[in-house]
Amino acid sequence: MTDEKKKPALRYCRYCAGEALIYTRDGRNFEGMPGYIATVRCQRCLVSITAFSSSRKAAEIIVRDRWNGQGAAVGAD
């Protein structure tokens, strides 16, 4: 089973009902700490949100939960 099948689905965009995708890249926060920046972006209207964490998995979980309207897990870093 691939990782894509294990990941919970993203909800459709609340503004235009378009499909959303997660993008993750290496980055730094405002203090210069290295980590990962995860972004969820609607493919139709391009609205997006981002999250930062020192862990790639945690950044993706946080941004996915925010997009889906759920609270992010406490202590996800």
mmCIF file of the C-alpha atoms, coordinates in Angstrom:
data_MODEL
# 
_entry.id   MODEL 
# 
loop_
_atom_site.group_PDB 
_atom_site.id 
_atom_site.type_symbol 
_atom_site.label_atom_id 
_atom_site.label_alt_id 
_atom_site.label_comp_id 
_atom_site.label_asym_id 
_atom_site.label_entity_id 
_atom_site.label_seq_id 
_atom_site.pdbx_PDB_ins_code 
_atom_site.Cartn_x 
_atom_site.Cartn_y 
_atom_site.Cartn_z 
_atom_site.occupancy 
_atom_site.B_iso_or_equiv 
_atom_site.pdbx_formal_charge 
_atom_site.auth_seq_id 
_atom_site.auth_comp_id 
_atom_site.auth_asym_id 
_atom_site.auth_atom_id 
_atom_site.pdbx_PDB_model_num 
ATOM 1  C CA . MET A 1 1  ? 0.000   0.000  0.000  1.00 0.00 ? 1  MET A CA 1 
ATOM 2  C CA . THR A 1 2  ? 1.427   3.380  -0.951 1.00 0.00 ? 2  THR A CA 1 
ATOM 3  C CA . ASP A 1 3  ? 1.631   6.426  1.323  1.00 0.00 ? 3  ASP A CA 1 
ATOM 4  C CA . GLU A 1 4  ? -0.966  8.205  -0.814 1.00 0.00 ? 4  GLU A CA 1 
ATOM 5  C CA . LYS A 1 5  ? -3.607  5.626  0.088  1.00 0.00 ? 5  LYS A CA 1 
ATOM 6  C CA . LYS A 1 6  ? -2.799  5.937  3.802  1.00 0.00 ? 6  LYS A CA 1 
ATOM 7  C CA . LYS A 1 7  ? -3.223  9.732  3.884  1.00 0.00 ? 7  LYS A CA 1 
ATOM 8  C CA . PRO A 1 8  ? -6.683  10.999 4.840  1.00 0.00 ? 8  PRO A CA 1 
ATOM 9  C CA . ALA A 1 9  ? -8.347  12.959 2.064  1.00 0.00 ? 9  ALA A CA 1 
ATOM 10 C CA . LEU A 1 10 ? -8.411  16.743 1.930  1.00 0.00 ? 10 LEU A CA 1 
ATOM 11 C CA . ARG A 1 11 ? -11.816 18.354 1.844  1.00 0.00 ? 11 ARG A CA 1 
ATOM 12 C CA . TYR A 1 12 ? -12.826 20.269 -1.242 1.00 0.00 ? 12 TYR A CA 1 
ATOM 13 C CA . CYS A 1 13 ? -12.196 24.027 -1.130 1.00 0.00 ? 13 CYS A CA 1 
ATOM 14 C CA . ARG A 1 14 ? -14.744 25.858 1.026  1.00 0.00 ? 14 ARG A CA 1 
ATOM 15 C CA . TYR A 1 15 ? -14.807 28.781 -1.425 1.00 0.00 ? 15 TYR A CA 1 
ATOM 16 C CA . CYS A 1 16 ? -15.081 27.164 -4.848 1.00 0.00 ? 16 CYS A CA 1 
ATOM 17 C CA . ALA A 1 17 ? -15.369 23.388 -4.197 1.00 0.00 ? 17 ALA A CA 1 
ATOM 18 C CA . GLY A 1 18 ? -12.112 22.792 -6.078 1.00 0.00 ? 18 GLY A CA 1 
ATOM 19 C CA . GLU A 1 19 ? -9.674  19.957 -5.369 1.00 0.00 ? 19 GLU A CA 1 
ATOM 20 C CA . ALA A 1 20 ? -6.782  20.709 -2.995 1.00 0.00 ? 20 ALA A CA 1 
ATOM 21 C CA . LEU A 1 21 ? -3.237  19.306 -2.887 1.00 0.00 ? 21 LEU A CA 1 
ATOM 22 C CA . ILE A 1 22 ? -0.480  19.331 -0.251 1.00 0.00 ? 22 ILE A CA 1 
ATOM 23 C CA . TYR A 1 23 ? 3.002   20.576 -1.152 1.00 0.00 ? 23 TYR A CA 1 
ATOM 24 C CA . THR A 1 24 ? 5.915   20.191 1.298  1.00 0.00 ? 24 THR A CA 1 
ATOM 25 C CA . ARG A 1 25 ? 9.380   21.708 1.055  1.00 0.00 ? 25 ARG A CA 1 
ATOM 26 C CA . ASP A 1 26 ? 12.433  22.370 3.191  1.00 0.00 ? 26 ASP A CA 1 
ATOM 27 C CA . GLY A 1 27 ? 12.386  25.767 4.814  1.00 0.00 ? 27 GLY A CA 1 
ATOM 28 C CA . ARG A 1 28 ? 13.069  27.886 7.856  1.00 0.00 ? 28 ARG A CA 1 
ATOM 29 C CA . ASN A 1 29 ? 10.805  29.658 10.304 1.00 0.00 ? 29 ASN A CA 1 
ATOM 30 C CA . PHE A 1 30 ? 11.058  33.345 11.234 1.00 0.00 ? 30 PHE A CA 1 
ATOM 31 C CA . GLU A 1 31 ? 13.752  32.590 13.803 1.00 0.00 ? 31 GLU A CA 1 
ATOM 32 C CA . GLY A 1 32 ? 15.872  30.730 11.234 1.00 0.00 ? 32 GLY A CA 1 
ATOM 33 C CA . MET A 1 33 ? 15.211  27.240 12.611 1.00 0.00 ? 33 MET A CA 1 
ATOM 34 C CA . PRO A 1 34 ? 15.358  24.619 9.829  1.00 0.00 ? 34 PRO A CA 1 
ATOM 35 C CA . GLY A 1 35 ? 12.337  22.435 9.193  1.00 0.00 ? 35 GLY A CA 1 
ATOM 36 C CA . TYR A 1 36 ? 9.528   21.905 6.705  1.00 0.00 ? 36 TYR A CA 1 
ATOM 37 C CA . ILE A 1 37 ? 6.840   24.137 5.248  1.00 0.00 ? 37 ILE A CA 1 
ATOM 38 C CA . ALA A 1 38 ? 3.658   22.363 4.199  1.00 0.00 ? 38 ALA A CA 1 
ATOM 39 C CA . THR A 1 39 ? 1.087   24.137 2.018  1.00 0.00 ? 39 THR A CA 1 
ATOM 40 C CA . VAL A 1 40 ? -2.419  23.119 1.011  1.00 0.00 ? 40 VAL A CA 1 
ATOM 41 C CA . ARG A 1 41 ? -3.529  24.905 -2.174 1.00 0.00 ? 41 ARG A CA 1 
ATOM 42 C CA . CYS A 1 42 ? -6.819  24.772 -4.055 1.00 0.00 ? 42 CYS A CA 1 
ATOM 43 C CA . GLN A 1 43 ? -6.178  23.923 -7.700 1.00 0.00 ? 43 GLN A CA 1 
ATOM 44 C CA . ARG A 1 44 ? -9.100  26.061 -8.908 1.00 0.00 ? 44 ARG A CA 1 
ATOM 45 C CA . CYS A 1 45 ? -9.100  29.363 -6.965 1.00 0.00 ? 45 CYS A CA 1 
ATOM 46 C CA . LEU A 1 46 ? -5.521  29.061 -5.575 1.00 0.00 ? 46 LEU A CA 1 
ATOM 47 C CA . VAL A 1 47 ? -6.450  29.879 -1.981 1.00 0.00 ? 47 VAL A CA 1 
ATOM 48 C CA . SER A 1 48 ? -3.806  28.339 0.312  1.00 0.00 ? 48 SER A CA 1 
ATOM 49 C CA . ILE A 1 49 ? -2.692  27.866 3.899  1.00 0.00 ? 49 ILE A CA 1 
ATOM 50 C CA . THR A 1 50 ? 0.718   26.911 5.287  1.00 0.00 ? 50 THR A CA 1 
ATOM 51 C CA . ALA A 1 51 ? 2.211   25.344 8.402  1.00 0.00 ? 51 ALA A CA 1 
ATOM 52 C CA . PHE A 1 52 ? 5.774   24.954 9.661  1.00 0.00 ? 52 PHE A CA 1 
ATOM 53 C CA . SER A 1 53 ? 7.271   22.199 11.800 1.00 0.00 ? 53 SER A CA 1 
ATOM 54 C CA . SER A 1 54 ? 10.655  20.628 12.430 1.00 0.00 ? 54 SER A CA 1 
ATOM 55 C CA . SER A 1 55 ? 9.145   17.326 11.244 1.00 0.00 ? 55 SER A CA 1 
ATOM 56 C CA . ARG A 1 56 ? 7.849   16.826 7.704  1.00 0.00 ? 56 ARG A CA 1 
ATOM 57 C CA . LYS A 1 57 ? 5.043   14.537 8.883  1.00 0.00 ? 57 LYS A CA 1 
ATOM 58 C CA . ALA A 1 58 ? 3.944   16.961 11.618 1.00 0.00 ? 58 ALA A CA 1 
ATOM 59 C CA . ALA A 1 59 ? 3.848   19.903 9.178  1.00 0.00 ? 59 ALA A CA 1 
ATOM 60 C CA . GLU A 1 60 ? 1.630   17.905 6.803  1.00 0.00 ? 60 GLU A CA 1 
ATOM 61 C CA . ILE A 1 61 ? -0.690  16.799 9.625  1.00 0.00 ? 61 ILE A CA 1 
ATOM 62 C CA . ILE A 1 62 ? -1.049  20.353 10.953 1.00 0.00 ? 62 ILE A CA 1 
ATOM 63 C CA . VAL A 1 63 ? -1.822  21.904 7.565  1.00 0.00 ? 63 VAL A CA 1 
ATOM 64 C CA . ARG A 1 64 ? -4.195  19.088 6.598  1.00 0.00 ? 64 ARG A CA 1 
ATOM 65 C CA . ASP A 1 65 ? -6.127  19.415 9.856  1.00 0.00 ? 65 ASP A CA 1 
ATOM 66 C CA . ARG A 1 66 ? -6.358  23.193 9.457  1.00 0.00 ? 66 ARG A CA 1 
ATOM 67 C CA . TRP A 1 67 ? -7.658  22.808 5.899  1.00 0.00 ? 67 TRP A CA 1 
ATOM 68 C CA . ASN A 1 68 ? -10.208 20.205 6.958  1.00 0.00 ? 68 ASN A CA 1 
ATOM 69 C CA . GLY A 1 69 ? -11.361 22.421 9.828  1.00 0.00 ? 69 GLY A CA 1 
ATOM 70 C CA . GLN A 1 70 ? -10.030 20.256 12.645 1.00 0.00 ? 70 GLN A CA 1 
ATOM 71 C CA . GLY A 1 71 ? -7.775  21.401 15.489 1.00 0.00 ? 71 GLY A CA 1 
ATOM 72 C CA . ALA A 1 72 ? -4.129  20.520 15.019 1.00 0.00 ? 72 ALA A CA 1 
ATOM 73 C CA . ALA A 1 73 ? -2.680  17.988 17.438 1.00 0.00 ? 73 ALA A CA 1 
ATOM 74 C CA . VAL A 1 74 ? -1.116  19.552 20.509 1.00 0.00 ? 74 VAL A CA 1 
ATOM 75 C CA . GLY A 1 75 ? 2.619   18.939 20.663 1.00 0.00 ? 75 GLY A CA 1 
ATOM 76 C CA . ALA A 1 76 ? 2.887   17.837 17.034 1.00 0.00 ? 76 ALA A CA 1 
ATOM 77 C CA . ASP A 1 77 ? 6.431   19.219 16.781 1.00 0.00 ? 77 ASP A CA 1 
# 
